[in-house]
mmCIF file of C-alpha atoms in Angstrom:
data_model
loop_
_atom_site.group_PDB
_atom_site.id
_atom_site.type_symbol
_atom_site.label_atom_id
_atom_site.label_comp_id
_atom_site.label_asym_id
_atom_site.label_seq_id
_atom_site.Cartn_x
_atom_site.Cartn_y
_atom_site.Cartn_z
ATOM 1 C CA MET Y 1 132.728 61.397 94.367
ATOM 2 C CA LYS Y 2 135.851 61.839 96.455
ATOM 3 C CA GLU Y 3 136.323 65.362 97.781
ATOM 4 C CA LEU Y 4 139.705 67.071 97.558
ATOM 5 C CA GLY Y 5 141.321 69.043 100.344
ATOM 6 C CA ASP Y 6 141.728 72.792 99.877
ATOM 7 C CA ASP Y 7 145.300 72.685 98.541
ATOM 8 C CA HIS Y 8 144.669 69.894 96.038
ATOM 9 C CA ALA Y 9 141.375 71.472 94.965
ATOM 10 C CA LEU Y 10 143.079 74.796 94.267
ATOM 11 C CA GLU Y 11 145.865 73.083 92.337
ATOM 12 C CA LEU Y 12 143.380 71.142 90.190
ATOM 13 C CA PHE Y 13 141.363 74.282 89.543
ATOM 14 C CA SER Y 14 144.508 76.247 88.599
ATOM 15 C CA ARG Y 15 145.578 73.615 86.091
ATOM 16 C CA HIS Y 16 142.296 74.153 84.212
ATOM 17 C CA ALA Y 17 141.815 77.885 84.757
ATOM 18 C CA PHE Y 18 145.446 78.983 84.272
ATOM 19 C CA LYS Y 19 147.175 75.925 82.748
ATOM 20 C CA GLN Y 20 149.596 75.913 85.683
ATOM 21 C CA ASN Y 21 149.573 74.698 89.286
ATOM 22 C CA ASN Y 22 148.953 78.091 90.929
ATOM 23 C CA PRO Y 23 146.620 81.052 90.283
ATOM 24 C CA HIS Y 24 147.854 84.066 88.361
ATOM 25 C CA ILE Y 25 148.842 87.126 90.378
ATOM 26 C CA GLY Y 26 145.733 89.102 91.264
ATOM 27 C CA PHE Y 27 143.441 86.053 91.014
ATOM 28 C CA GLU Y 28 144.465 84.323 94.242
ATOM 29 C CA GLU Y 29 141.429 85.287 96.328
ATOM 30 C CA LEU Y 30 138.905 84.628 93.553
ATOM 31 C CA SER Y 31 140.542 81.301 92.793
ATOM 32 C CA SER Y 32 140.212 80.152 96.384
ATOM 33 C CA ARG Y 33 136.448 80.819 96.327
ATOM 34 C CA VAL Y 34 135.559 78.749 93.266
ATOM 35 C CA PRO Y 35 136.594 75.331 94.670
ATOM 36 C CA GLN Y 36 134.587 76.197 97.788
ATOM 37 C CA TYR Y 37 131.439 76.355 95.665
ATOM 38 C CA ALA Y 38 132.359 73.050 94.083
ATOM 39 C CA GLN Y 39 132.857 71.633 97.605
ATOM 40 C CA GLY Y 40 135.957 69.732 96.591
ATOM 41 C CA VAL Y 41 134.298 67.674 93.830
ATOM 42 C CA PRO Y 42 136.993 67.138 91.157
ATOM 43 C CA LEU Y 43 134.634 67.074 88.165
ATOM 44 C CA ALA Y 44 132.940 70.296 89.250
ATOM 45 C CA ILE Y 45 136.322 71.966 89.848
ATOM 46 C CA GLU Y 46 137.535 71.013 86.385
ATOM 47 C CA ILE Y 47 134.409 72.342 84.659
ATOM 48 C CA LEU Y 48 134.570 75.663 86.497
ATOM 49 C CA GLY Y 49 138.264 76.009 85.707
ATOM 50 C CA CYS Y 50 137.624 75.534 81.984
ATOM 51 C CA PHE Y 51 134.674 77.927 82.187
ATOM 52 C CA LEU Y 52 136.858 80.724 83.620
ATOM 53 C CA PHE Y 53 139.960 80.049 81.500
ATOM 54 C CA GLU Y 54 141.314 83.261 79.901
ATOM 55 C CA LYS Y 55 138.394 85.356 81.213
ATOM 56 C CA GLU Y 56 138.777 88.890 82.605
ATOM 57 C CA LYS Y 57 138.622 89.449 86.382
ATOM 58 C CA GLN Y 58 135.256 91.244 86.047
ATOM 59 C CA PHE Y 59 133.862 88.139 84.359
ATOM 60 C CA TRP Y 60 135.168 86.012 87.231
ATOM 61 C CA GLU Y 61 133.525 88.220 89.837
ATOM 62 C CA SER Y 62 130.221 88.142 87.979
ATOM 63 C CA ALA Y 63 130.397 84.371 87.529
ATOM 64 C CA ILE Y 64 131.185 83.740 91.201
ATOM 65 C CA ASN Y 65 128.284 85.935 92.301
ATOM 66 C CA LYS Y 66 126.024 83.984 89.950
ATOM 67 C CA LEU Y 67 127.265 80.678 91.346
ATOM 68 C CA LYS Y 68 126.043 81.750 94.755
ATOM 69 C CA ARG Y 69 122.479 82.109 93.472
ATOM 70 C CA ILE Y 70 121.864 79.434 90.856
ATOM 71 C CA PRO Y 71 123.310 76.059 89.861
ATOM 72 C CA ASN Y 72 125.944 76.156 87.144
ATOM 73 C CA MET Y 73 124.322 73.915 84.568
ATOM 74 C CA GLU Y 74 127.689 72.801 83.197
ATOM 75 C CA ILE Y 75 128.399 71.293 86.617
ATOM 76 C CA GLN Y 76 125.031 69.549 86.499
ATOM 77 C CA LYS Y 77 125.760 68.157 83.041
ATOM 78 C CA VAL Y 78 129.075 66.745 84.191
ATOM 79 C CA LEU Y 79 127.560 65.210 87.317
ATOM 80 C CA LYS Y 80 124.685 63.814 85.266
ATOM 81 C CA ILE Y 81 127.143 61.684 83.294
ATOM 82 C CA SER Y 82 127.435 59.457 86.364
ATOM 83 C CA PHE Y 83 123.643 59.383 86.752
ATOM 84 C CA ASP Y 84 123.054 58.424 83.114
ATOM 85 C CA GLY Y 85 125.298 55.410 83.572
ATOM 86 C CA LEU Y 86 123.039 53.906 86.274
ATOM 87 C CA ASP Y 87 120.354 51.308 85.670
ATOM 88 C CA ASP Y 88 116.707 52.296 86.207
ATOM 89 C CA GLU Y 89 116.550 50.973 89.758
ATOM 90 C CA GLU Y 90 119.728 52.769 90.807
ATOM 91 C CA LYS Y 91 118.401 55.987 89.263
ATOM 92 C CA ASN Y 92 115.150 55.745 91.239
ATOM 93 C CA ILE Y 93 116.969 55.020 94.488
ATOM 94 C CA LEU Y 94 119.332 57.948 93.939
ATOM 95 C CA LEU Y 95 116.445 60.333 93.204
ATOM 96 C CA ASP Y 96 114.534 59.172 96.292
ATOM 97 C CA ILE Y 97 117.591 59.861 98.439
ATOM 98 C CA ALA Y 98 118.188 63.252 96.798
ATOM 99 C CA CYS Y 99 114.574 64.365 97.279
ATOM 100 C CA PHE Y 100 113.611 62.723 100.581
ATOM 101 C CA PHE Y 101 116.156 60.575 102.369
ATOM 102 C CA LYS Y 102 119.391 62.508 102.765
ATOM 103 C CA TRP Y 103 120.559 61.991 106.378
ATOM 104 C CA LYS Y 104 117.880 59.354 106.936
ATOM 105 C CA ASN Y 105 118.513 56.075 108.751
ATOM 106 C CA LYS Y 106 119.726 53.412 106.336
ATOM 107 C CA ASP Y 107 117.449 50.712 107.754
ATOM 108 C CA LEU Y 108 114.363 52.888 107.283
ATOM 109 C CA VAL Y 109 115.344 53.714 103.705
ATOM 110 C CA ILE Y 110 116.004 50.061 102.842
ATOM 111 C CA LYS Y 111 112.665 49.028 104.356
ATOM 112 C CA PHE Y 112 110.841 51.610 102.267
ATOM 113 C CA LEU Y 113 112.676 50.837 99.020
ATOM 114 C CA ASN Y 114 112.160 47.089 99.430
ATOM 115 C CA ALA Y 115 108.428 47.691 99.943
ATOM 116 C CA CYS Y 116 108.457 49.541 96.608
ATOM 117 C CA GLY Y 117 109.877 46.482 94.865
ATOM 118 C CA PHE Y 118 113.538 47.489 94.741
ATOM 119 C CA THR Y 119 116.511 45.386 95.817
ATOM 120 C CA ALA Y 120 117.545 48.191 98.135
ATOM 121 C CA GLN Y 121 120.663 46.718 99.745
ATOM 122 C CA ILE Y 122 122.234 46.002 96.380
ATOM 123 C CA GLY Y 123 121.223 49.351 94.941
ATOM 124 C CA ILE Y 124 122.525 51.349 97.886
ATOM 125 C CA SER Y 125 125.797 49.395 97.950
ATOM 126 C CA SER Y 126 126.261 50.078 94.240
ATOM 127 C CA LEU Y 127 125.676 53.809 94.694
ATOM 128 C CA VAL Y 128 128.172 53.876 97.584
ATOM 129 C CA ASP Y 129 130.743 52.060 95.429
ATOM 130 C CA LYS Y 130 130.253 54.674 92.706
ATOM 131 C CA SER Y 131 130.695 57.475 95.296
ATOM 132 C CA LEU Y 132 127.240 58.886 94.482
ATOM 133 C CA ILE Y 133 126.087 58.463 98.083
ATOM 134 C CA CYS Y 134 127.953 57.740 101.300
ATOM 135 C CA MET Y 135 127.310 56.521 104.830
ATOM 136 C CA HIS Y 136 127.720 58.649 107.942
ATOM 137 C CA GLY Y 137 127.285 56.204 110.781
ATOM 138 C CA ASN Y 138 124.035 54.444 109.901
ATOM 139 C CA ASN Y 139 122.643 57.418 107.997
ATOM 140 C CA ILE Y 140 122.643 57.824 104.235
ATOM 141 C CA THR Y 141 123.913 61.120 102.856
ATOM 142 C CA MET Y 142 125.256 62.567 99.625
ATOM 143 C CA HIS Y 143 127.179 65.569 98.377
ATOM 144 C CA ASP Y 144 125.165 68.797 98.103
ATOM 145 C CA LEU Y 145 125.959 69.087 94.395
ATOM 146 C CA LEU Y 146 124.696 65.569 93.737
ATOM 147 C CA GLN Y 147 121.498 66.296 95.661
ATOM 148 C CA GLU Y 148 121.108 69.462 93.592
ATOM 149 C CA MET Y 149 121.593 67.435 90.413
ATOM 150 C CA GLY Y 150 119.014 64.823 91.442
ATOM 151 C CA ARG Y 151 116.397 67.419 92.307
ATOM 152 C CA GLU Y 152 117.028 69.252 89.047
ATOM 153 C CA ILE Y 153 116.425 65.999 87.145
ATOM 154 C CA VAL Y 154 113.042 65.715 88.869
ATOM 155 C CA ARG Y 155 112.196 69.364 88.166
ATOM 156 C CA GLN Y 156 112.909 68.794 84.490
ATOM 157 C CA GLU Y 157 110.223 66.081 84.380
ATOM 158 C CA SER Y 158 107.756 68.992 84.156
ATOM 159 C CA THR Y 159 109.107 72.498 84.496
ATOM 160 C CA ASN Y 160 105.685 74.172 84.590
ATOM 161 C CA ASP Y 161 103.415 71.657 86.326
ATOM 162 C CA PRO Y 162 104.644 70.097 89.602
ATOM 163 C CA ALA Y 163 101.665 67.683 89.535
ATOM 164 C CA LYS Y 164 103.416 65.837 86.719
ATOM 165 C CA ARG Y 165 106.685 65.326 88.623
ATOM 166 C CA SER Y 166 107.525 62.082 90.378
ATOM 167 C CA ARG Y 167 108.649 63.698 93.649
ATOM 168 C CA LEU Y 168 107.667 66.887 95.482
ATOM 169 C CA TRP Y 169 109.648 68.491 98.321
ATOM 170 C CA HIS Y 170 109.234 72.266 97.912
ATOM 171 C CA HIS Y 171 106.338 73.529 100.024
ATOM 172 C CA GLU Y 172 105.000 75.907 97.359
ATOM 173 C CA ASP Y 173 104.758 73.139 94.768
ATOM 174 C CA ILE Y 174 103.120 70.814 97.278
ATOM 175 C CA ILE Y 175 100.542 73.360 98.423
ATOM 176 C CA LYS Y 176 99.655 74.116 94.803
ATOM 177 C CA VAL Y 177 99.056 70.439 94.024
ATOM 178 C CA LEU Y 178 97.240 69.506 97.233
ATOM 179 C CA THR Y 179 94.902 72.491 97.470
ATOM 180 C CA SER Y 180 93.915 72.306 93.800
ATOM 181 C CA ASN Y 181 93.576 68.498 93.966
ATOM 182 C CA THR Y 182 95.603 68.151 90.774
ATOM 183 C CA GLY Y 183 97.794 65.275 91.948
ATOM 184 C CA THR Y 184 98.387 62.571 89.355
ATOM 185 C CA GLU Y 185 99.708 59.032 89.330
ATOM 186 C CA ALA Y 186 103.070 60.500 88.369
ATOM 187 C CA ILE Y 187 103.600 61.669 91.968
ATOM 188 C CA GLU Y 188 105.425 58.960 93.911
ATOM 189 C CA GLY Y 189 106.494 60.914 97.001
ATOM 190 C CA ILE Y 190 105.826 64.110 98.952
ATOM 191 C CA CYS Y 191 107.794 65.676 101.808
ATOM 192 C CA LEU Y 192 106.032 68.677 103.376
ATOM 193 C CA ASP Y 193 107.414 70.910 106.134
ATOM 194 C CA MET Y 194 104.444 72.706 107.715
ATOM 195 C CA SER Y 195 106.712 75.199 109.455
ATOM 196 C CA LYS Y 196 106.788 76.983 106.092
ATOM 197 C CA VAL Y 197 102.995 76.885 105.633
ATOM 198 C CA LYS Y 198 100.357 78.881 107.557
ATOM 199 C CA GLU Y 199 97.373 76.690 106.659
ATOM 200 C CA ILE Y 200 96.193 74.202 104.075
ATOM 201 C CA HIS Y 201 92.717 73.021 103.034
ATOM 202 C CA LEU Y 202 92.543 69.533 101.539
ATOM 203 C CA ASN Y 203 89.973 67.607 99.557
ATOM 204 C CA PRO Y 204 89.279 64.045 100.873
ATOM 205 C CA ASP Y 205 90.228 62.686 97.434
ATOM 206 C CA THR Y 206 93.555 64.528 97.354
ATOM 207 C CA PHE Y 207 95.763 61.470 97.885
ATOM 208 C CA THR Y 208 93.813 58.739 96.086
ATOM 209 C CA LYS Y 209 95.673 58.971 92.762
ATOM 210 C CA MET Y 210 99.258 59.319 93.915
ATOM 211 C CA MET Y 211 102.067 58.488 96.282
ATOM 212 C CA ARG Y 212 104.130 55.781 97.859
ATOM 213 C CA TYR Y 213 105.919 58.085 100.337
ATOM 214 C CA PHE Y 214 104.475 60.960 102.388
ATOM 215 C CA HIS Y 215 106.339 62.962 105.027
ATOM 216 C CA TRP Y 216 104.396 65.782 106.714
ATOM 217 C CA HIS Y 217 106.456 67.564 109.350
ATOM 218 C CA GLY Y 218 104.169 69.574 111.605
ATOM 219 C CA TYR Y 219 100.922 67.720 110.869
ATOM 220 C CA PRO Y 220 98.618 69.334 113.467
ATOM 221 C CA LEU Y 221 96.277 66.428 114.324
ATOM 222 C CA LYS Y 222 96.729 63.108 116.158
ATOM 223 C CA SER Y 223 94.853 61.063 113.560
ATOM 224 C CA LEU Y 224 93.981 61.102 109.882
ATOM 225 C CA PRO Y 225 90.466 61.679 108.557
ATOM 226 C CA SER Y 226 88.675 58.364 107.969
ATOM 227 C CA ASN Y 227 87.625 59.371 104.460
ATOM 228 C CA ILE Y 228 91.188 59.737 103.174
ATOM 229 C CA HIS Y 229 92.382 56.510 101.500
ATOM 230 C CA PRO Y 230 95.831 56.751 99.849
ATOM 231 C CA GLU Y 231 95.834 53.152 98.650
ATOM 232 C CA LYS Y 232 99.317 53.296 97.119
ATOM 233 C CA LEU Y 233 101.036 54.560 100.256
ATOM 234 C CA VAL Y 234 104.045 52.538 101.412
ATOM 235 C CA LEU Y 235 105.605 54.769 104.080
ATOM 236 C CA LEU Y 236 104.023 57.531 106.140
ATOM 237 C CA GLU Y 237 106.095 59.875 108.312
ATOM 238 C CA MET Y 238 104.059 62.100 110.635
ATOM 239 C CA PRO Y 239 105.905 62.418 113.956
ATOM 240 C CA HIS Y 240 102.875 63.170 116.157
ATOM 241 C CA ILE Y 241 100.211 60.965 114.637
ATOM 242 C CA GLN Y 242 98.727 58.225 116.839
ATOM 243 C CA GLN Y 243 96.010 56.631 114.717
ATOM 244 C CA LEU Y 244 95.973 55.511 111.084
ATOM 245 C CA TRP Y 245 93.369 54.146 108.748
ATOM 246 C CA ASP Y 246 93.460 50.502 107.615
ATOM 247 C CA GLY Y 247 95.826 49.553 104.829
ATOM 248 C CA VAL Y 248 99.021 51.482 105.528
ATOM 249 C CA LEU Y 249 102.000 49.140 105.491
ATOM 250 C CA GLN Y 250 104.173 50.988 107.973
ATOM 251 C CA ARG Y 251 104.831 54.286 109.665
ATOM 252 C CA CYS Y 252 107.698 56.120 111.316
ATOM 253 C CA VAL Y 253 107.109 58.158 114.478
#
């Protein structure tokens, strides 16, 4: 998705919110804030403009305050149109990037995705062509709204039980699954930041039924317990670890 500059974004928004190229008198400041939330994404700007068309100023103020706190689901629905048009492999690659690999090195991501059976180079190139992801140097990134959309798609896989989702990145969901040993084969990847967790007690069988990707930032030990055997693991990221068990394909330090 190509991002618009401030002037073009405001003009596009005005055409949908006011049916003219400039905001109405008294709505100038509010109008300048809405495209900022949309971060220059044309589809998001258009949806918000239609949403606010012919609404009172009080409604605008309430809507803008709400946009600060929660995703506008109409934006997500519009963005999801692009996602629904992808093939299954492209969808999986996009969700992996949204949940785990934003700002990660392209070579690392390709190595991981290939090990999972994807044709990563083709899939990534296709997503770049469709403006769903982009390259910053040799790192893969994506628009914040698209990352938000991808993570919401994963959340909707099971709104009440994170153990039934394919990817986990929020520390509270991860702690709940790992400490209760409720992980299932549905879980393909976990990214845990221990700076947000005081302590965690794990069962040796915690990882046996799940996972192809595991990132644990702040893992406190230099090795993994010998009785933990995550047989499906493809990529392990633990920056300080020095010793692994047999069977892991690769690691990143």
